[in-house]
Amino acid sequence: MKRNEEKKSPAERCAGASGGDKSLTYSVFLRGLALDVVVGVLPEERLAPRRIILEVEAVCAAPADPAADDIRAVVDYRLIRQAAVDAAAGTAFQLVETLAVRIAEAIVAVPGVREVAVTLDKPGALEACESVAVQIVRRRAE
């Protein structure tokens, strides 16, 4: 990597391929991220953490040189996972929608992430349903 490239943030290094084409993106997916949180409106739901399952699609700016094979030129998916974990830690929301928004806001703040879709599954929330899920889509403010 060139010396001046080292000073740039991940978002700047991921400005896009083909001469800075900002319309070129790629997605990072996290599938089946299990977290234990307090979430629900019923009194029995507020007694102890319950397992929720996250699906995340983070739309990221494509690296300026996709052939570089350099972790510094892309969004590190470990940062996306950690943002989700940190956003959910210690929370106690009534609504899964509120928790999904909190997680989406944390992920879209990761440098290089332009947009994120967070699907939050709450297994066993309704009788005769495997799970109830909500999806929140958040775009980075330009």
Backbone as a chain_set.jsonl record, in Angstrom:
{"seq": "MKRNEEKKSPAERCAGASGGDKSLTYSVFLRGLALDVVVGVLPEERLAPRRIILEVEAVCAAPADPAADDIRAVVDYRLIRQAAVDAAAGTAFQLVETLAVRIAEAIVAVPGVREVAVTLDKPGALEACESVAVQIVRRRAE", "coords": {"N": [[0.853, -1.177, 0.0], [0.515, 2.235, -0.748], [2.307, 4.969, 0.775], [0.774, 7.353, 1.311], [-1.741, 6.257, 1.237], [-1.88, 4.821, 3.59], [-2.502, 6.67, 5.534], [-5.112, 7.23, 5.187], [-8.574, 6.825, 6.1], [-10.538, 3.769, 6.578], [-12.93, 4.163, 5.143], [-12.173, 6.093, 3.281], [-10.194, 4.691, 1.912], [-11.786, 2.821, 0.769], [-13.06, 3.956, -1.398], [-14.095, 3.21, -3.805], [-13.945, 1.193, -6.721], [-12.504, 1.344, -10.035], [-11.436, 3.974, -10.582], [-12.512, 5.467, -8.448], [-15.284, 5.078, -8.409], [-18.106, 5.639, -6.864], [-20.499, 4.339, -6.953], [-20.156, 1.652, -6.944], [-20.469, -1.133, -4.941], [-20.171, -3.55, -2.252], [-21.426, -6.328, -0.337], [-21.458, -7.3, 3.074], [-22.302, -10.065, 4.94], [-23.736, -11.107, 7.968], [-24.754, -13.983, 9.422], [-27.12, -15.551, 11.437], [-26.326, -14.572, 13.983], [-26.293, -14.949, 17.316], [-27.691, -13.528, 20.174], [-28.135, -12.774, 23.619], [-30.636, -11.111, 25.179], [-32.688, -8.789, 27.052], [-35.873, -8.391, 26.043], [-39.106, -7.372, 25.261], [-42.643, -6.924, 25.894], [-44.304, -8.141, 27.703], [-44.654, -9.01, 31.164], [-43.363, -11.441, 31.955], [-41.467, -11.676, 29.964], [-39.576, -9.887, 30.661], [-38.122, -10.777, 32.736], [-35.759, -12.248, 32.405], [-32.87, -12.529, 30.255], [-33.362, -13.378, 26.785], [-32.868, -15.438, 23.922], [-32.075, -13.965, 20.85], [-31.922, -13.775, 17.288], [-29.791, -12.504, 14.861], [-29.676, -11.278, 11.545], [-27.607, -9.764, 9.291], [-27.035, -7.415, 6.752], [-24.569, -5.581, 5.471], [-23.956, -2.935, 3.447], [-21.239, -1.94, 1.658], [-18.689, 0.407, 0.657], [-16.919, -0.281, -2.274], [-13.556, -1.524, -2.489], [-10.819, 0.531, -3.612], [-8.888, -0.821, -5.036], [-9.61, -3.835, -5.768], [-8.058, -6.107, -6.171], [-5.972, -5.938, -4.439], [-5.919, -7.415, -2.088], [-5.945, -6.776, 0.676], [-6.646, -6.308, 3.995], [-6.958, -3.795, 5.11], [-8.155, -2.324, 3.149], [-10.787, -2.887, 2.97], [-14.015, -3.277, 4.599], [-13.767, -4.528, 7.755], [-15.252, -7.399, 8.778], [-15.364, -8.245, 11.379], [-15.547, -5.919, 12.848], [-18.132, -5.112, 12.267], [-19.644, -7.158, 13.445], [-18.85, -6.759, 16.137], [-19.864, -4.196, 16.602], [-22.619, -4.709, 16.538], [-22.892, -6.498, 18.717], [-21.972, -4.888, 20.861], [-23.885, -2.83, 20.766], [-26.194, -4.127, 21.57], [-25.615, -5.066, 24.085], [-26.396, -5.216, 27.494], [-28.859, -3.978, 27.21], [-32.415, -3.326, 27.596], [-35.042, -3.448, 26.128], [-38.488, -2.859, 25.287], [-39.538, -3.232, 22.761], [-38.759, -5.095, 19.833], [-38.242, -3.723, 17.556], [-37.082, -1.319, 18.414], [-34.657, -2.227, 19.479], [-33.531, -3.297, 17.133], [-33.19, -0.957, 15.617], [-31.273, 0.379, 17.211], [-29.087, -1.356, 16.918], [-28.705, -1.24, 14.125], [-28.01, 1.474, 13.815], [-25.543, 1.505, 15.129], [-24.009, -0.194, 13.508], [-24.023, 1.103, 10.995], [-22.417, 3.184, 11.582], [-19.875, 2.206, 11.437], [-16.804, 2.688, 9.846], [-16.818, 2.926, 6.32], [-19.134, 1.459, 5.916], [-22.067, 1.851, 4.181], [-24.799, 1.412, 4.18], [-27.177, -0.49, 6.034], [-28.993, -3.467, 6.625], [-30.81, -4.829, 9.136], [-32.056, -7.714, 10.398], [-34.026, -8.918, 12.895], [-34.728, -11.695, 14.68], [-37.092, -13.109, 16.845], [-37.334, -15.85, 18.399], [-40.027, -18.087, 19.163], [-41.862, -16.157, 19.958], [-44.551, -15.943, 19.293], [-47.33, -18.125, 19.504], [-47.419, -21.097, 17.599], [-45.734, -20.113, 15.681], [-42.511, -20.136, 14.303], [-40.75, -18.011, 14.704], [-40.824, -14.46, 15.296], [-40.09, -11.687, 13.307], [-38.373, -8.62, 12.635], [-37.323, -6.119, 10.32], [-34.943, -3.638, 9.88], [-33.794, -0.924, 7.995], [-31.043, 1.087, 7.546], [-29.47, 3.991, 6.381], [-26.328, 5.561, 5.865], [-25.913, 8.914, 6.81], [-25.326, 11.396, 4.453]], "CA": [[0.0, 0.0, 0.0], [1.287, 3.467, -0.826], [2.429, 5.669, 2.048], [-0.362, 8.262, 1.526], [-2.921, 5.426, 1.454], [-1.873, 4.376, 4.977], [-3.056, 7.73, 6.364], [-6.539, 7.348, 4.921], [-9.483, 5.974, 6.866], [-11.081, 2.694, 5.75], [-13.926, 4.693, 4.214], [-11.462, 6.755, 2.183], [-9.531, 3.654, 1.119], [-12.841, 2.066, 0.092], [-13.793, 4.967, -2.167], [-14.727, 2.588, -4.962], [-13.053, 0.76, -7.792], [-12.631, 2.016, -11.333], [-11.202, 5.414, -10.502], [-13.323, 6.135, -7.438], [-16.705, 4.919, -8.714], [-18.803, 5.484, -5.597], [-21.702, 3.532, -7.123], [-19.794, 0.248, -6.81], [-20.491, -1.559, -3.548], [-20.239, -4.98, -1.967], [-22.144, -6.568, 0.909], [-20.965, -8.223, 4.089], [-23.442, -10.682, 5.611], [-23.6, -11.875, 9.199], [-25.939, -14.846, 9.477], [-27.316, -16.346, 12.643], [-25.64, -14.034, 15.163], [-27.154, -15.158, 18.479], [-27.444, -12.638, 21.309], [-29.078, -12.915, 24.724], [-31.037, -9.767, 25.602], [-34.031, -8.617, 27.598], [-36.711, -7.675, 25.083], [-40.495, -7.807, 25.285], [-43.564, -6.073, 26.644], [-44.965, -8.925, 28.746], [-43.843, -9.088, 32.389], [-42.511, -12.639, 31.969], [-40.365, -11.473, 29.015], [-38.639, -8.933, 31.234], [-37.478, -11.401, 33.893], [-34.421, -12.767, 32.092], [-32.522, -12.423, 28.827], [-33.787, -14.436, 25.871], [-32.061, -15.527, 22.706], [-32.543, -13.413, 19.579], [-31.024, -14.118, 16.189], [-29.631, -11.395, 13.919], [-29.159, -11.388, 10.185], [-27.137, -8.421, 8.947], [-26.399, -7.14, 5.464], [-23.933, -4.267, 5.477], [-23.53, -2.531, 2.11], [-19.987, -1.216, 1.863], [-18.007, 0.96, -0.51], [-15.952, -1.23, -2.825], [-12.179, -1.032, -2.383], [-10.277, 1.161, -4.816], [-8.153, -1.859, -5.765], [-10.079, -5.117, -5.244], [-7.024, -7.133, -6.293], [-4.908, -5.671, -3.468], [-5.942, -8.469, -1.072], [-5.472, -6.081, 1.872], [-7.739, -6.107, 4.947], [-7.131, -2.362, 5.372], [-8.876, -1.706, 2.038], [-12.189, -3.3, 3.026], [-14.611, -3.203, 5.926], [-13.483, -5.738, 8.524], [-16.542, -7.875, 9.278], [-15.3, -8.355, 12.841], [-16.027, -4.64, 13.387], [-19.592, -5.12, 12.131], [-20.139, -8.036, 14.511], [-18.634, -6.13, 17.438], [-20.814, -3.081, 16.722], [-23.917, -5.298, 16.883], [-22.801, -7.038, 20.082], [-21.873, -3.76, 21.79], [-25.147, -2.086, 20.766], [-27.216, -4.911, 22.27], [-25.164, -5.418, 25.441], [-26.963, -4.513, 28.635], [-30.101, -3.272, 26.894], [-33.67, -3.922, 28.053], [-36.095, -2.765, 25.382], [-39.777, -3.526, 25.159], [-39.814, -3.537, 21.356], [-37.657, -5.587, 19.004], [-37.951, -2.665, 16.591], [-36.156, -0.382, 19.046], [-33.356, -2.892, 19.532], [-33.016, -3.388, 15.761], [-32.726, 0.386, 15.247], [-30.032, 0.625, 17.957], [-28.03, -2.154, 16.292], [-28.466, -0.686, 12.786], [-27.282, 2.738, 13.97], [-24.153, 1.196, 15.493], [-23.31, -0.785, 12.364], [-23.829, 2.087, 9.923], [-21.344, 4.079, 12.025], [-18.583, 1.575, 11.139], [-16.245, 3.307, 8.643], [-16.934, 2.171, 5.081], [-20.491, 0.926, 5.763], [-22.968, 2.876, 3.633], [-26.188, 1.069, 4.48], [-27.283, -1.785, 6.702], [-30.297, -4.068, 6.905], [-30.732, -5.701, 10.306], [-33.251, -8.512, 10.658], [-33.968, -9.438, 14.251], [-35.688, -12.775, 14.917], [-37.404, -13.409, 18.243], [-37.921, -17.193, 18.376], [-41.032, -18.434, 20.158], [-42.615, -14.986, 20.418], [-45.974, -16.202, 19.081], [-47.714, -19.527, 19.395], [-47.523, -21.673, 16.252], [-44.771, -19.453, 14.792], [-41.115, -20.398, 14.658], [-40.236, -16.761, 15.261], [-41.318, -13.192, 14.769], [-38.905, -10.935, 12.899], [-38.494, -7.278, 12.066], [-36.134, -5.689, 9.587], [-34.702, -2.197, 9.854], [-32.764, -0.518, 7.036], [-30.512, 2.407, 7.896], [-28.434, 4.492, 5.476], [-25.432, 6.567, 6.438], [-26.215, 10.284, 6.399], [-24.262, 11.915, 3.57]], "C": [[0.893, 1.233, 0.0], [1.25, 4.2, 0.503], [1.23, 6.594, 2.302], [-1.662, 7.488, 1.735], [-3.028, 5.009, 2.916], [-2.514, 5.395, 5.904], [-4.566, 7.851, 6.202], [-7.342, 6.407, 5.811], [-9.958, 4.828, 5.978], [-12.107, 3.201, 4.74], [-13.269, 5.374, 3.02], [-10.76, 5.738, 1.294], [-10.54, 2.84, 0.318], [-13.683, 2.996, -0.769], [-14.468, 4.391, -3.391], [-13.71, 2.258, -6.014], [-13.274, 1.611, -9.032], [-12.513, 3.523, -11.206], [-12.101, 6.124, -9.52], [-14.808, 6.094, -7.725], [-17.463, 4.62, -7.426], [-20.082, 4.669, -5.727], [-21.423, 2.044, -6.968], [-19.711, -0.115, -5.331], [-20.357, -3.077, -3.457], [-20.946, -5.132, -0.627], [-21.402, -7.56, 1.783], [-22.199, -8.745, 4.818], [-22.989, -11.337, 6.916], [-24.884, -12.679, 9.317], [-25.971, -15.609, 10.796], [-26.547, -15.878, 13.861], [-26.6, -14.102, 16.353], [-26.721, -14.242, 19.621], [-28.505, -12.894, 22.37], [-29.361, -11.53, 25.292], [-32.401, -9.816, 26.285], [-34.809, -7.797, 26.585], [-38.117, -8.262, 25.135], [-41.34, -6.894, 26.141], [-44.244, -6.826, 27.784], [-44.064, -9.041, 29.977], [-42.902, -10.293, 32.412], [-41.336, -12.532, 30.996], [-39.26, -10.593, 29.604], [-37.848, -9.521, 32.41], [-36.04, -11.825, 33.635], [-34.131, -12.567, 30.608], [-33.051, -13.62, 28.039], [-32.941, -14.353, 24.618], [-32.79, -14.861, 21.543], [-31.496, -13.769, 18.53], [-30.998, -12.954, 15.211], [-29.147, -11.894, 12.571], [-28.801, -9.957, 9.797], [-26.621, -8.419, 7.521], [-25.88, -5.715, 5.525], [-23.425, -3.983, 4.068], [-22.356, -1.577, 2.284], [-19.451, -0.662, 0.549], [-16.971, -0.048, -0.979], [-14.543, -0.662, -2.707], [-11.692, -0.453, -3.702], [-9.523, 0.153, -5.669], [-8.554, -3.223, -5.212], [-9.024, -6.216, -5.289], [-5.922, -6.985, -5.247], [-4.824, -6.732, -2.375], [-5.418, -7.94, 0.259], [-6.66, -5.778, 2.784], [-7.995, -4.63, 5.223], [-7.936, -1.661, 4.283], [-10.357, -2.063, 2.028], [-12.716, -3.097, 4.439], [-14.395, -4.553, 6.612], [-14.791, -6.224, 9.154], [-16.536, -8.122, 10.78], [-15.791, -7.064, 13.504], [-17.548, -4.55, 13.326], [-20.204, -5.97, 13.24], [-20.004, -7.353, 15.867], [-19.58, -4.954, 17.653], [-22.19, -3.598, 17.13], [-23.931, -5.791, 18.328], [-22.791, -5.901, 21.103], [-23.191, -3.0, 21.896], [-26.229, -2.809, 21.565], [-26.878, -5.159, 23.737], [-25.839, -4.556, 26.502], [-28.26, -3.776, 28.37], [-31.301, -4.028, 27.46], [-34.815, -3.163, 27.398], [-37.393, -3.554, 25.433], [-39.985, -4.01, 23.726], [-38.576, -4.042, 20.628], [-37.274, -4.539, 17.968], [-36.927, -1.679, 17.15], [-34.751, -0.966, 19.115], [-32.733, -2.976, 18.143], [-32.489, -2.037, 15.282], [-31.397, 0.689, 15.932], [-28.861, -0.108, 17.298], [-27.685, -1.595, 14.915], [-27.675, 0.614, 12.864], [-25.814, 2.494, 14.309], [-23.378, 0.66, 14.297], [-23.057, 0.244, 11.273], [-22.769, 3.121, 10.309], [-19.953, 3.484, 11.788], [-18.04, 2.198, 9.853], [-16.321, 2.379, 7.431], [-18.304, 1.569, 4.853], [-21.397, 2.057, 5.303], [-24.418, 2.668, 4.058], [-26.187, -0.282, 5.173], [-28.744, -2.19, 6.814], [-30.081, -5.044, 8.052], [-32.076, -6.394, 10.453], [-33.067, -9.155, 12.018], [-35.093, -10.447, 14.416], [-35.84, -12.994, 16.413], [-38.106, -14.772, 18.267], [-38.938, -17.394, 19.502], [-41.878, -17.283, 20.65], [-44.124, -15.175, 20.283], [-46.218, -17.697, 18.956], [-47.882, -19.911, 17.927], [-46.645, -20.957, 15.222], [-43.364, -19.815, 15.256], [-40.487, -19.169, 15.304], [-41.026, -15.597, 14.684], [-40.069, -12.389, 14.438], [-39.292, -9.544, 12.427], [-37.205, -6.989, 11.313], [-36.099, -4.171, 9.556], [-33.598, -1.934, 8.837], [-32.344, 0.901, 7.39], [-29.412, 2.761, 6.905], [-27.597, 5.531, 6.207], [-25.85, 7.945, 5.921], [-25.043, 10.805, 5.581], [-23.805, 13.269, 4.03]], "O": [[1.918, 1.259, 0.681], [0.293, 4.076, 1.266], [0.714, 6.614, 3.419], [-2.593, 8.01, 2.348], [-4.134, 4.857, 3.436], [-3.023, 5.024, 6.962], [-5.223, 8.513, 7.006], [-6.866, 5.347, 6.219], [-9.805, 4.891, 4.758], [-12.15, 2.724, 3.606], [-13.74, 5.254, 1.889], [-10.726, 5.892, 0.073], [-10.19, 2.237, -0.696], [-14.899, 2.83, -0.853], [-15.345, 5.038, -3.964], [-12.719, 2.969, -6.179], [-14.135, 2.49, -9.054], [-13.383, 4.262, -11.666], [-12.43, 7.29, -9.735], [-15.531, 7.002, -7.316], [-17.465, 3.485, -6.95], [-20.698, 4.334, -4.714], [-22.359, 1.251, -6.87], [-18.98, 0.513, -4.565], [-20.424, -3.785, -4.462], [-21.053, -4.17, 0.134], [-20.804, -8.523, 1.302], [-23.041, -7.965, 5.262], [-21.977, -12.037, 6.95], [-25.977, -12.114, 9.311], [-24.988, -16.224, 11.207], [-26.153, -16.695, 14.693], [-27.604, -13.39, 16.386], [-25.546, -14.188, 19.984], [-29.651, -13.2, 22.042], [-28.47, -10.861, 25.813], [-33.164, -10.766, 26.112], [-34.459, -6.652, 26.298], [-38.303, -9.477, 25.065], [-40.83, -6.179, 27.004], [-44.712, -6.203, 28.737], [-42.845, -9.157, 29.845], [-41.758, -10.169, 32.847], [-40.323, -13.209, 31.171], [-38.14, -10.567, 29.092], [-37.009, -8.843, 33.003], [-35.2, -11.771, 34.533], [-35.054, -12.448, 29.802], [-33.167, -14.727, 28.564], [-32.371, -13.308, 24.305], [-33.958, -15.145, 21.28], [-30.337, -14.028, 18.851], [-32.046, -12.472, 14.78], [-28.324, -12.804, 12.476], [-29.611, -9.045, 9.961], [-25.865, -9.305, 7.123], [-26.653, -4.762, 5.618], [-22.568, -4.701, 3.555], [-22.457, -0.553, 2.959], [-19.726, -1.194, -0.527], [-16.23, -0.606, -0.17], [-14.354, 0.55, -2.814], [-12.102, -0.893, -4.775], [-9.519, 0.259, -6.895], [-7.915, -3.723, -4.286], [-9.098, -7.167, -4.511], [-5.027, -7.827, -5.177], [-3.758, -6.926, -1.791], [-4.565, -8.56, 0.894], [-7.582, -5.067, 2.383], [-9.122, -4.246, 5.536], [-8.359, -0.521, 4.471], [-11.102, -1.592, 1.169], [-11.959, -2.784, 5.358], [-14.8, -5.593, 6.093], [-15.374, -5.522, 9.98], [-17.6, -8.201, 11.394], [-16.379, -7.103, 14.585], [-18.18, -3.984, 14.218], [-21.162, -5.556, 13.894], [-20.944, -7.366, 16.662], [-20.049, -4.737, 18.77], [-22.854, -2.995, 17.973], [-24.877, -5.527, 19.07], [-23.519, -5.946, 22.094], [-23.576, -2.571, 22.984], [-27.087, -2.166, 22.17], [-27.769, -5.433, 24.541], [-25.847, -3.328, 26.415], [-28.721, -3.019, 29.224], [-31.213, -5.217, 27.764], [-35.474, -2.34, 28.034], [-37.385, -4.774, 25.602], [-40.548, -5.082, 23.508], [-37.485, -3.494, 20.782], [-36.12, -4.47, 17.547], [-36.014, -1.255, 16.441], [-33.771, -0.273, 18.84], [-31.532, -2.75, 17.99], [-31.456, -1.977, 14.615], [-30.483, 1.208, 15.291], [-27.777, 0.454, 17.142], [-26.509, -1.484, 14.568], [-26.765, 0.834, 12.064], [-24.939, 3.209, 13.821], [-22.218, 1.019, 14.096], [-21.978, 0.256, 10.68], [-22.278, 3.853, 9.45], [-18.953, 4.189, 11.925], [-18.756, 2.234, 8.853], [-15.943, 1.21, 7.501], [-18.629, 1.199, 3.725], [-21.484, 3.097, 5.955], [-25.163, 3.625, 4.268], [-25.313, -1.116, 4.934], [-29.617, -1.36, 7.067], [-29.275, -5.969, 7.953], [-33.108, -5.742, 10.611], [-32.08, -9.849, 12.264], [-36.269, -10.101, 14.306], [-34.858, -13.058, 17.151], [-39.331, -14.841, 18.166], [-38.742, -16.941, 20.63], [-42.555, -17.415, 21.67], [-44.89, -14.624, 21.073], [-45.417, -18.43, 18.377], [-48.416, -19.145, 17.125], [-46.8, -21.175, 14.02], [-43.069, -19.802, 16.451], [-39.787, -19.267, 16.312], [-41.784, -15.739, 13.725], [-39.099, -12.404, 15.196], [-40.381, -9.322, 11.897], [-36.145, -7.533, 11.621], [-37.092, -3.512, 9.247], [-32.585, -2.634, 8.817], [-33.177, 1.798, 7.518], [-28.532, 1.949, 6.62], [-28.094, 6.277, 7.05], [-26.11, 8.113, 4.729], [-23.89, 10.664, 5.986], [-22.919, 13.863, 3.414]]}, "num_chains": 1, "name": "protein.A"}
